[in-house]
């Protein structure tokens, strides 16, 4: 890729390019690329620092059958549409293709193989930012956009006895496809979008038994109903009162989603939008409803502990699966990078997003650390414009 110097060219590129204090964007995923493109469009030089060897690293690692849950149109980043040929629900490989094309189309400066390990204010009081990166590099920028990803570090709960488990235990981030699990008994832990889809994938892909451990029953929505995408509803209701949306959501759910209480998945007793505000995005159905209804996937209570070959559930049931796939989320892992700057809240998330910088930290911007009902790619596209506008104004 012309914009990604080879490892040998990295040091030279960084030395040359820091002279005029560019804006540094940390992370070459969709959020970072969108911000860099929006900055460039406004005449602001942005250099993307990406720790892996290529842009779109997260997407390259996702499971094979993944398609966007958001529509092609509302998943595009500023300044470049996704081709119609990608279809309405864009597949993983096409997302990667799009990100590569996006980088090329906007002529983005991306330096790969560089991990930023710490962000500080420049010590001379100039208001610049100083980045420490792998290889002992110290870089100076007039502003910084942190786009290291909501799904940064896979998290597996520290279940008692976890290390004694004799079966296979992996995080969903390491799951690719059902082939290795054909004929096996698999327990998926966690019923977010990832756990729900992996469970359906395993059932369709020949696992002998698939159970899904449920801590909190999820809201399940259809990806689209009579051609109307769930994301469109998410965009429309985003600014409406929570109670109103909760009530409308309950009515919609009764119409569109069958009652799965007999199969172990009762309807949730808290509202859909209330849950979103607490950080739980509804599960978009891409096979779970049919799999649960047909008995191909069985919901079970959440995991309490492990004991050698056995998984003990919260109700005391003991299972002996061949494999456990933990779809138990990710940590933002921003503390080592910025924990000392007083810009994170109690949950380790940035206190300000998009165009707004945290108080006392002008020029420090974050994108991709919220999980909105309207779609994260869409929000990152909007945030990119806001960040670029703010940085361009501050630069004048
Ligand atoms: C399975 C899955 C499906 C999703 N589907 C959708 C969907 O349908 N629609 C939607 O809108 N959103 C979706 N999302 C959410 C979101 O859009 C994606 O996670 C998206 O990739 C986030 O983009 P990002 O740039 O914020 O983070 P990432 O794509 O994770 O990119 C972060 C980049 O930063 C790099 N990096 C991290 N730390 C450093 C560092 N210290 N120094 C240098 N580089 C670093 C990483 O290598 C990575 O390339 C999905 C998420 C997942 C996990």
GROMACS .gro file of C-alpha atoms and ligand atoms in nm:
model
  449
    1UNK     CA    1   0.000   0.000   0.000
    2UNK     CA    2   0.164   0.328  -0.103
    3UNK     CA    3   0.064   0.508   0.215
    4UNK     CA    4   0.209   0.251   0.450
    5UNK     CA    5   0.587   0.271   0.449
    6UNK     CA    6   0.774  -0.052   0.497
    7UNK     CA    7   0.910  -0.109   0.850
    8UNK     CA    8   1.250   0.013   0.735
    9UNK     CA    9   1.096   0.336   0.610
   10UNK     CA   10   0.901   0.405   0.928
   11UNK     CA   11   1.173   0.579   1.128
   12UNK     CA   12   1.257   0.813   0.842
   13UNK     CA   13   0.893   0.888   0.774
   14UNK     CA   14   0.828   0.975   1.138
   15UNK     CA   15   1.137   1.193   1.175
   16UNK     CA   16   1.060   1.389   0.859
   17UNK     CA   17   0.695   1.430   0.925
   18UNK     CA   18   0.704   1.550   1.285
   19UNK     CA   19   0.881   1.873   1.184
   20UNK     CA   20   0.561   2.060   1.115
   21UNK     CA   21   0.368   1.915   1.413
   22UNK     CA   22   0.092   1.725   1.235
   23UNK     CA   23  -0.218   1.598   1.405
   24UNK     CA   24  -0.152   1.243   1.517
   25UNK     CA   25  -0.432   0.993   1.489
   26UNK     CA   26  -0.378   0.681   1.701
   27UNK     CA   27  -0.533   0.378   1.532
   28UNK     CA   28  -0.595   0.290   1.168
   29UNK     CA   29  -0.945   0.147   1.203
   30UNK     CA   30  -1.256   0.314   1.059
   31UNK     CA   31  -1.264   0.579   1.333
   32UNK     CA   32  -0.904   0.689   1.286
   33UNK     CA   33  -0.918   0.680   0.906
   34UNK     CA   34  -1.239   0.884   0.902
   35UNK     CA   35  -1.087   1.147   1.130
   36UNK     CA   36  -0.769   1.164   0.922
   37UNK     CA   37  -0.967   1.202   0.599
   38UNK     CA   38  -1.187   1.476   0.742
   39UNK     CA   39  -0.878   1.662   0.868
   40UNK     CA   40  -0.706   1.631   0.533
   41UNK     CA   41  -1.015   1.761   0.354
   42UNK     CA   42  -0.988   2.072   0.572
   43UNK     CA   43  -0.622   2.114   0.485
   44UNK     CA   44  -0.492   1.984   0.816
   45UNK     CA   45  -0.208   1.734   0.797
   46UNK     CA   46  -0.286   1.413   0.984
   47UNK     CA   47  -0.060   1.114   1.037
   48UNK     CA   48  -0.224   0.787   1.137
   49UNK     CA   49  -0.016   0.562   1.363
   50UNK     CA   50  -0.126   0.199   1.344
   51UNK     CA   51   0.029  -0.069   1.559
   52UNK     CA   52  -0.042  -0.359   1.325
   53UNK     CA   53   0.088  -0.407   0.973
   54UNK     CA   54  -0.223  -0.283   0.789
   55UNK     CA   55  -0.528  -0.061   0.824
   56UNK     CA   56  -0.852  -0.222   0.946
   57UNK     CA   57  -0.675  -0.469   1.175
   58UNK     CA   58  -0.983  -0.536   1.389
   59UNK     CA   59  -1.196  -0.617   1.086
   60UNK     CA   60  -0.938  -0.853   0.943
   61UNK     CA   61  -0.962  -1.056   1.263
   62UNK     CA   62  -1.341  -1.089   1.287
   63UNK     CA   63  -1.520  -1.420   1.225
   64UNK     CA   64  -1.584  -1.532   0.868
   65UNK     CA   65  -1.960  -1.493   0.844
   66UNK     CA   66  -1.976  -1.143   0.992
   67UNK     CA   67  -2.174  -0.883   0.800
   68UNK     CA   68  -2.242  -0.529   0.914
   69UNK     CA   69  -2.566  -0.494   1.107
   70UNK     CA   70  -2.588  -0.139   0.983
   71UNK     CA   71  -2.672  -0.058   0.624
   72UNK     CA   72  -2.411   0.007   0.358
   73UNK     CA   73  -2.525   0.366   0.324
   74UNK     CA   74  -2.512   0.444   0.696
   75UNK     CA   75  -2.181   0.267   0.746
   76UNK     CA   76  -1.980   0.470   0.493
   77UNK     CA   77  -1.715   0.711   0.615
   78UNK     CA   78  -1.684   1.076   0.502
   79UNK     CA   79  -1.602   1.132   0.139
   80UNK     CA   80  -1.638   0.783  -0.006
   81UNK     CA   81  -1.947   0.570  -0.057
   82UNK     CA   82  -1.939   0.194  -0.031
   83UNK     CA   83  -1.997   0.034  -0.373
   84UNK     CA   84  -2.350  -0.095  -0.442
   85UNK     CA   85  -2.196  -0.429  -0.530
   86UNK     CA   86  -2.119  -0.482  -0.160
   87UNK     CA   87  -2.491  -0.537  -0.102
   88UNK     CA   88  -2.706  -0.393   0.172
   89UNK     CA   89  -2.535  -0.578   0.458
   90UNK     CA   90  -2.165  -0.553   0.387
   91UNK     CA   91  -1.950  -0.858   0.457
   92UNK     CA   92  -1.628  -0.857   0.660
   93UNK     CA   93  -1.393  -0.884   0.362
   94UNK     CA   94  -1.567  -0.600   0.181
   95UNK     CA   95  -1.537  -0.381   0.491
   96UNK     CA   96  -1.161  -0.445   0.484
   97UNK     CA   97  -1.151  -0.372   0.110
   98UNK     CA   98  -1.338  -0.049   0.170
   99UNK     CA   99  -1.097   0.063   0.442
  100UNK     CA  100  -0.799  -0.004   0.214
  101UNK     CA  101  -0.964   0.185  -0.070
  102UNK     CA  102  -1.060   0.467   0.166
  103UNK     CA  103  -0.697   0.513   0.271
  104UNK     CA  104  -0.586   0.526  -0.091
  105UNK     CA  105  -0.873   0.746  -0.209
  106UNK     CA  106  -0.797   1.016   0.049
  107UNK     CA  107  -0.420   0.979   0.018
  108UNK     CA  108  -0.393   0.926   0.392
  109UNK     CA  109  -0.054   0.916   0.562
  110UNK     CA  110  -0.056   0.591   0.755
  111UNK     CA  111   0.249   0.465   0.938
  112UNK     CA  112   0.208   0.101   1.029
  113UNK     CA  113   0.392  -0.105   1.287
  114UNK     CA  114   0.397   0.180   1.540
  115UNK     CA  115   0.219   0.140   1.873
  116UNK     CA  116   0.163   0.450   2.080
  117UNK     CA  117   0.227   0.365   2.445
  118UNK     CA  118   0.169   0.699   2.615
  119UNK     CA  119   0.019   1.042   2.550
  120UNK     CA  120   0.144   1.348   2.741
  121UNK     CA  121   0.125   1.723   2.721
  122UNK     CA  122   0.444   1.859   2.566
  123UNK     CA  123   0.671   1.953   2.857
  124UNK     CA  124   0.744   2.307   2.726
  125UNK     CA  125   0.392   2.432   2.800
  126UNK     CA  126   0.325   2.507   2.431
  127UNK     CA  127  -0.006   2.323   2.430
  128UNK     CA  128   0.128   2.058   2.191
  129UNK     CA  129   0.096   1.687   2.261
  130UNK     CA  130   0.378   1.440   2.294
  131UNK     CA  131   0.342   1.074   2.205
  132UNK     CA  132   0.569   0.796   2.314
  133UNK     CA  133   0.569   0.507   2.072
  134UNK     CA  134   0.738   0.175   2.022
  135UNK     CA  135   1.105   0.180   1.932
  136UNK     CA  136   1.169   0.468   2.174
  137UNK     CA  137   1.009   0.722   1.942
  138UNK     CA  138   0.887   1.052   2.085
  139UNK     CA  139   0.654   1.241   1.852
  140UNK     CA  140   0.505   1.585   1.882
  141UNK     CA  141   0.169   1.690   1.743
  142UNK     CA  142  -0.050   1.994   1.769
  143UNK     CA  143  -0.350   1.771   1.836
  144UNK     CA  144  -0.419   1.402   1.893
  145UNK     CA  145  -0.714   1.187   1.796
  146UNK     CA  146  -0.742   0.868   1.998
  147UNK     CA  147  -0.910   0.597   1.786
  148UNK     CA  148  -0.777   0.279   1.942
  149UNK     CA  149  -1.116   0.107   1.945
  150UNK     CA  150  -1.404   0.028   2.178
  151UNK     CA  151  -1.319  -0.340   2.134
  152UNK     CA  152  -0.952  -0.312   2.218
  153UNK     CA  153  -0.861  -0.596   2.451
  154UNK     CA  154  -1.067  -0.919   2.471
  155UNK     CA  155  -1.200  -0.972   2.824
  156UNK     CA  156  -1.258  -1.316   2.980
  157UNK     CA  157  -1.401  -1.298   3.333
  158UNK     CA  158  -1.181  -1.434   3.608
  159UNK     CA  159  -1.421  -1.722   3.684
  160UNK     CA  160  -1.318  -1.932   3.986
  161UNK     CA  161  -1.137  -2.244   3.866
  162UNK     CA  162  -1.099  -2.104   3.513
  163UNK     CA  163  -0.738  -2.213   3.491
  164UNK     CA  164  -0.823  -2.572   3.587
  165UNK     CA  165  -1.053  -2.617   3.285
  166UNK     CA  166  -0.933  -2.910   3.076
  167UNK     CA  167  -1.149  -2.829   2.773
  168UNK     CA  168  -1.082  -2.555   2.519
  169UNK     CA  169  -1.149  -2.201   2.641
  170UNK     CA  170  -1.122  -1.912   2.398
  171UNK     CA  171  -1.247  -1.559   2.360
  172UNK     CA  172  -1.489  -1.485   2.075
  173UNK     CA  173  -1.217  -1.264   1.924
  174UNK     CA  174  -1.028  -1.584   1.837
  175UNK     CA  175  -1.331  -1.758   1.677
  176UNK     CA  176  -1.327  -1.773   1.297
  177UNK     CA  177  -1.580  -2.036   1.182
  178UNK     CA  178  -1.755  -2.353   1.304
  179UNK     CA  179  -1.528  -2.603   1.126
  180UNK     CA  180  -1.309  -2.690   1.428
  181UNK     CA  181  -1.622  -2.752   1.637
  182UNK     CA  182  -1.804  -2.995   1.408
  183UNK     CA  183  -1.934  -3.282   1.623
  184UNK     CA  184  -1.840  -3.103   1.945
  185UNK     CA  185  -2.037  -2.983   2.245
  186UNK     CA  186  -1.986  -2.607   2.274
  187UNK     CA  187  -2.092  -2.357   2.538
  188UNK     CA  188  -2.103  -1.994   2.425
  189UNK     CA  189  -2.096  -1.751   2.717
  190UNK     CA  190  -2.269  -1.419   2.662
  191UNK     CA  191  -2.567  -1.327   2.448
  192UNK     CA  192  -2.464  -0.997   2.294
  193UNK     CA  193  -2.454  -0.965   1.915
  194UNK     CA  194  -2.131  -1.163   1.890
  195UNK     CA  195  -2.232  -1.451   2.119
  196UNK     CA  196  -2.574  -1.478   1.954
  197UNK     CA  197  -2.425  -1.498   1.605
  198UNK     CA  198  -2.148  -1.740   1.699
  199UNK     CA  199  -2.404  -1.972   1.864
  200UNK     CA  200  -2.616  -1.971   1.548
  201UNK     CA  201  -2.304  -2.023   1.334
  202UNK     CA  202  -2.197  -2.324   1.542
  203UNK     CA  203  -2.544  -2.479   1.525
  204UNK     CA  204  -2.558  -2.434   1.147
  205UNK     CA  205  -2.199  -2.552   1.112
  206UNK     CA  206  -2.235  -2.897   1.264
  207UNK     CA  207  -2.155  -2.868   1.636
  208UNK     CA  208  -2.323  -3.160   1.812
  209UNK     CA  209  -2.463  -2.942   2.088
  210UNK     CA  210  -2.473  -2.566   2.138
  211UNK     CA  211  -2.571  -2.393   2.459
  212UNK     CA  212  -2.560  -2.022   2.529
  213UNK     CA  213  -2.509  -1.896   2.883
  214UNK     CA  214  -2.727  -1.594   2.955
  215UNK     CA  215  -2.665  -1.350   3.241
  216UNK     CA  216  -2.921  -1.089   3.136
  217UNK     CA  217  -3.190  -1.167   2.879
  218UNK     CA  218  -3.132  -0.942   2.579
  219UNK     CA  219  -3.364  -0.736   2.366
  220UNK     CA  220  -3.377  -0.904   2.027
  221UNK     CA  221  -3.470  -0.705   1.719
  222UNK     CA  222  -3.502  -0.800   1.352
  223UNK     CA  223  -3.221  -0.657   1.140
  224UNK     CA  224  -3.492  -0.529   0.911
  225UNK     CA  225  -3.869  -0.555   0.901
  226UNK     CA  226  -4.045  -0.531   0.563
  227UNK     CA  227  -3.732  -0.365   0.426
  228UNK     CA  228  -3.708  -0.110   0.708
  229UNK     CA  229  -3.370  -0.148   0.884
  230UNK     CA  230  -3.354  -0.150   1.265
  231UNK     CA  231  -3.077   0.107   1.233
  232UNK     CA  232  -3.321   0.355   1.076
  233UNK     CA  233  -3.542   0.325   1.383
  234UNK     CA  234  -3.232   0.372   1.600
  235UNK     CA  235  -3.147   0.696   1.419
  236UNK     CA  236  -3.504   0.826   1.439
  237UNK     CA  237  -3.561   0.759   1.808
  238UNK     CA  238  -3.217   0.857   1.930
  239UNK     CA  239  -3.324   1.193   2.070
  240UNK     CA  240  -3.669   1.091   2.192
  241UNK     CA  241  -3.751   1.040   2.564
  242UNK     CA  242  -3.626   0.705   2.692
  243UNK     CA  243  -3.962   0.598   2.838
  244UNK     CA  244  -4.143   0.665   2.512
  245UNK     CA  245  -3.893   0.460   2.313
  246UNK     CA  246  -3.903   0.181   2.575
  247UNK     CA  247  -4.281   0.157   2.538
  248UNK     CA  248  -4.274   0.165   2.158
  249UNK     CA  249  -3.993  -0.092   2.162
  250UNK     CA  250  -4.199  -0.331   2.373
  251UNK     CA  251  -4.490  -0.309   2.129
  252UNK     CA  252  -4.263  -0.361   1.828
  253UNK     CA  253  -4.097  -0.657   1.994
  254UNK     CA  254  -4.429  -0.833   2.056
  255UNK     CA  255  -4.519  -0.792   1.690
  256UNK     CA  256  -4.184  -0.885   1.536
  257UNK     CA  257  -4.019  -1.131   1.773
  258UNK     CA  258  -4.178  -1.458   1.890
  259UNK     CA  259  -4.203  -1.540   2.259
  260UNK     CA  260  -3.908  -1.764   2.345
  261UNK     CA  261  -3.985  -1.793   2.719
  262UNK     CA  262  -4.054  -2.167   2.691
  263UNK     CA  263  -3.708  -2.214   2.538
  264UNK     CA  264  -3.543  -2.018   2.820
  265UNK     CA  265  -3.538  -1.668   2.674
  266UNK     CA  266  -3.821  -1.464   2.828
  267UNK     CA  267  -3.875  -1.105   2.719
  268UNK     CA  268  -3.662  -0.860   2.922
  269UNK     CA  269  -3.838  -0.667   3.196
  270UNK     CA  270  -3.640  -0.346   3.140
  271UNK     CA  271  -3.695  -0.123   2.837
  272UNK     CA  272  -3.489  -0.148   2.520
  273UNK     CA  273  -3.368   0.210   2.523
  274UNK     CA  274  -3.306   0.211   2.899
  275UNK     CA  275  -3.071  -0.080   2.838
  276UNK     CA  276  -2.899   0.102   2.552
  277UNK     CA  277  -2.837   0.396   2.785
  278UNK     CA  278  -2.667   0.151   3.023
  279UNK     CA  279  -2.446   0.034   2.737
  280UNK     CA  280  -2.632  -0.278   2.615
  281UNK     CA  281  -2.709  -0.267   2.244
  282UNK     CA  282  -3.002  -0.493   2.137
  283UNK     CA  283  -2.920  -0.820   1.965
  284UNK     CA  284  -2.995  -0.808   1.593
  285UNK     CA  285  -3.129  -1.140   1.482
  286UNK     CA  286  -2.914  -1.314   1.225
  287UNK     CA  287  -3.020  -1.668   1.310
  288UNK     CA  288  -3.059  -1.683   1.688
  289UNK     CA  289  -3.440  -1.677   1.698
  290UNK     CA  290  -3.477  -1.976   1.465
  291UNK     CA  291  -3.194  -2.162   1.635
  292UNK     CA  292  -3.346  -2.120   1.981
  293UNK     CA  293  -3.699  -2.197   1.858
  294UNK     CA  294  -3.585  -2.518   1.689
  295UNK     CA  295  -3.376  -2.627   1.989
  296UNK     CA  296  -3.050  -2.605   1.792
  297UNK     CA  297  -2.926  -2.355   2.052
  298UNK     CA  298  -3.028  -2.390   2.417
  299UNK     CA  299  -3.013  -2.094   2.656
  300UNK     CA  300  -2.877  -2.182   3.001
  301UNK     CA  301  -2.799  -1.974   3.314
  302UNK     CA  302  -2.476  -1.783   3.337
  303UNK     CA  303  -2.143  -1.942   3.429
  304UNK     CA  304  -2.047  -1.944   3.799
  305UNK     CA  305  -1.720  -2.141   3.797
  306UNK     CA  306  -1.504  -2.406   3.636
  307UNK     CA  307  -1.387  -2.734   3.787
  308UNK     CA  308  -1.146  -2.930   3.564
  309UNK     CA  309  -1.364  -3.069   3.281
  310UNK     CA  310  -1.682  -2.916   3.425
  311UNK     CA  311  -1.854  -2.579   3.394
  312UNK     CA  312  -2.079  -2.496   3.689
  313UNK     CA  313  -2.373  -2.270   3.607
  314UNK     CA  314  -2.536  -2.016   3.839
  315UNK     CA  315  -2.823  -2.257   3.917
  316UNK     CA  316  -2.576  -2.535   4.010
  317UNK     CA  317  -2.612  -2.729   3.682
  318UNK     CA  318  -2.286  -2.899   3.582
  319UNK     CA  319  -2.190  -2.925   3.212
  320UNK     CA  320  -1.892  -3.087   3.045
  321UNK     CA  321  -1.856  -2.909   2.709
  322UNK     CA  322  -1.562  -2.971   2.478
  323UNK     CA  323  -1.518  -2.601   2.425
  324UNK     CA  324  -1.624  -2.274   2.588
  325UNK     CA  325  -1.632  -1.959   2.377
  326UNK     CA  326  -1.639  -1.645   2.590
  327UNK     CA  327  -1.832  -1.373   2.407
  328UNK     CA  328  -1.784  -1.160   2.714
  329UNK     CA  329  -1.677  -0.830   2.565
  330UNK     CA  330  -1.371  -0.614   2.550
  331UNK     CA  331  -1.189  -0.354   2.756
  332UNK     CA  332  -1.110  -0.012   2.620
  333UNK     CA  333  -0.764  -0.039   2.782
  334UNK     CA  334  -0.706   0.337   2.767
  335UNK     CA  335  -0.547   0.362   3.113
  336UNK     CA  336  -0.186   0.288   3.016
  337UNK     CA  337  -0.213   0.538   2.732
  338UNK     CA  338  -0.391   0.825   2.907
  339UNK     CA  339  -0.486   0.724   3.262
  340UNK     CA  340  -0.251   0.989   3.406
  341UNK     CA  341  -0.422   1.276   3.220
  342UNK     CA  342  -0.750   1.275   3.415
  343UNK     CA  343  -0.954   1.240   3.095
  344UNK     CA  344  -1.123   0.903   3.168
  345UNK     CA  345  -1.434   0.835   3.373
  346UNK     CA  346  -1.479   0.566   3.640
  347UNK     CA  347  -1.538   0.303   3.371
  348UNK     CA  348  -1.222   0.393   3.184
  349UNK     CA  349  -1.406   0.575   2.905
  350UNK     CA  350  -1.318   0.923   2.777
  351UNK     CA  351  -1.513   1.202   2.945
  352UNK     CA  352  -1.556   1.383   2.610
  353UNK     CA  353  -1.604   1.263   2.252
  354UNK     CA  354  -1.580   1.390   1.898
  355UNK     CA  355  -1.539   1.765   1.859
  356UNK     CA  356  -1.526   1.825   2.234
  357UNK     CA  357  -1.200   1.778   2.422
  358UNK     CA  358  -1.188   1.691   2.791
  359UNK     CA  359  -1.167   1.995   3.019
  360UNK     CA  360  -0.809   2.114   3.047
  361UNK     CA  361  -0.695   1.901   2.751
  362UNK     CA  362  -0.756   2.111   2.437
  363UNK     CA  363  -0.654   1.934   2.119
  364UNK     CA  364  -0.709   1.586   2.262
  365UNK     CA  365  -1.000   1.412   2.086
  366UNK     CA  366  -1.162   1.071   2.107
  367UNK     CA  367  -1.367   0.880   1.855
  368UNK     CA  368  -1.534   0.539   1.872
  369UNK     CA  369  -1.580   0.506   2.247
  370UNK     CA  370  -1.958   0.519   2.259
  371UNK     CA  371  -2.190   0.243   2.145
  372UNK     CA  372  -2.491   0.426   2.004
  373UNK     CA  373  -2.819   0.270   1.890
  374UNK     CA  374  -2.778   0.452   1.556
  375UNK     CA  375  -2.462   0.260   1.461
  376UNK     CA  376  -2.102   0.315   1.559
  377UNK     CA  377  -1.966   0.364   1.207
  378UNK     CA  378  -2.224   0.633   1.141
  379UNK     CA  379  -2.135   0.808   1.467
  380UNK     CA  380  -1.764   0.791   1.391
  381UNK     CA  381  -1.829   0.945   1.049
  382UNK     CA  382  -2.014   1.233   1.217
  383UNK     CA  383  -1.749   1.267   1.488
  384UNK     CA  384  -1.473   1.281   1.226
  385UNK     CA  385  -1.628   1.595   1.076
  386UNK     CA  386  -1.671   1.754   1.419
  387UNK     CA  387  -1.313   1.677   1.519
  388UNK     CA  388  -1.176   1.814   1.192
  389UNK     CA  389  -1.381   2.130   1.221
  390UNK     CA  390  -1.264   2.193   1.576
  391UNK     CA  391  -0.897   2.117   1.505
  392UNK     CA  392  -0.897   2.327   1.186
  393UNK     CA  393  -1.049   2.620   1.373
  394UNK     CA  394  -0.793   2.590   1.654
  395UNK     CA  395  -0.512   2.575   1.398
  396UNK     CA  396  -0.605   2.903   1.231
  397LIG     C1  397  -1.803  -0.812   1.567
  397LIG     C2  398  -1.831  -0.664   1.549
  397LIG     C3  399  -1.926  -0.622   1.458
  397LIG     C4  400  -1.955  -0.487   1.443
  397LIG     N1  401  -2.050  -0.449   1.353
  397LIG     C5  402  -2.079  -0.318   1.340
  397LIG     C6  403  -2.181  -0.275   1.249
  397LIG     O1  404  -2.246  -0.356   1.184
  397LIG     N2  405  -2.204  -0.143   1.236
  397LIG     C7  406  -2.137  -0.049   1.309
  397LIG     O2  407  -2.164   0.069   1.293
  397LIG     N3  408  -2.043  -0.086   1.397
  397LIG     C8  409  -2.013  -0.217   1.415
  397LIG     N4  410  -1.918  -0.256   1.506
  397LIG     C9  411  -1.859  -0.155   1.593
  397LIG    C10  412  -1.749  -0.066   1.530
  397LIG     O3  413  -1.797  -0.002   1.415
  397LIG    C11  414  -1.626  -0.146   1.492
  397LIG     O4  415  -1.572  -0.209   1.607
  397LIG    C12  416  -1.518  -0.055   1.431
  397LIG     O5  417  -1.413  -0.134   1.383
  397LIG    C13  418  -1.464   0.044   1.531
  397LIG     O6  419  -1.369   0.124   1.467
  397LIG     P1  420  -1.249   0.194   1.547
  397LIG     O7  421  -1.165   0.259   1.447
  397LIG     O8  422  -1.304   0.275   1.659
  397LIG     O9  423  -1.172   0.072   1.617
  397LIG     P2  424  -1.095  -0.050   1.551
  397LIG    O10  425  -1.156  -0.092   1.424
  397LIG    O11  426  -1.081  -0.150   1.660
  397LIG    O12  427  -0.954   0.012   1.516
  397LIG    C14  428  -0.860   0.050   1.614
  397LIG    C15  429  -0.722   0.041   1.551
  397LIG    O13  430  -0.629   0.098   1.641
  397LIG    C16  431  -0.512   0.019   1.644
  397LIG     N5  432  -0.451   0.046   1.774
  397LIG    C17  433  -0.500   0.015   1.896
  397LIG     N6  434  -0.420   0.060   1.993
  397LIG    C18  435  -0.319   0.124   1.930
  397LIG    C19  436  -0.203   0.196   1.978
  397LIG     N7  437  -0.179   0.210   2.109
  397LIG     N8  438  -0.118   0.249   1.887
  397LIG    C20  439  -0.142   0.234   1.754
  397LIG     N9  440  -0.249   0.169   1.704
  397LIG    C21  441  -0.336   0.115   1.792
  397LIG    C22  442  -0.563  -0.122   1.624
  397LIG    O14  443  -0.463  -0.208   1.574
  397LIG    C23  444  -0.676  -0.100   1.525
  397LIG    O15  445  -0.635  -0.111   1.391
  397LIG    C24  446  -1.886  -0.391   1.521
  397LIG    C25  447  -1.791  -0.434   1.614
  397LIG    C26  448  -1.763  -0.570   1.628
  397LIG    C27  449  -1.659  -0.611   1.730
   0.00000   0.00000   0.00000
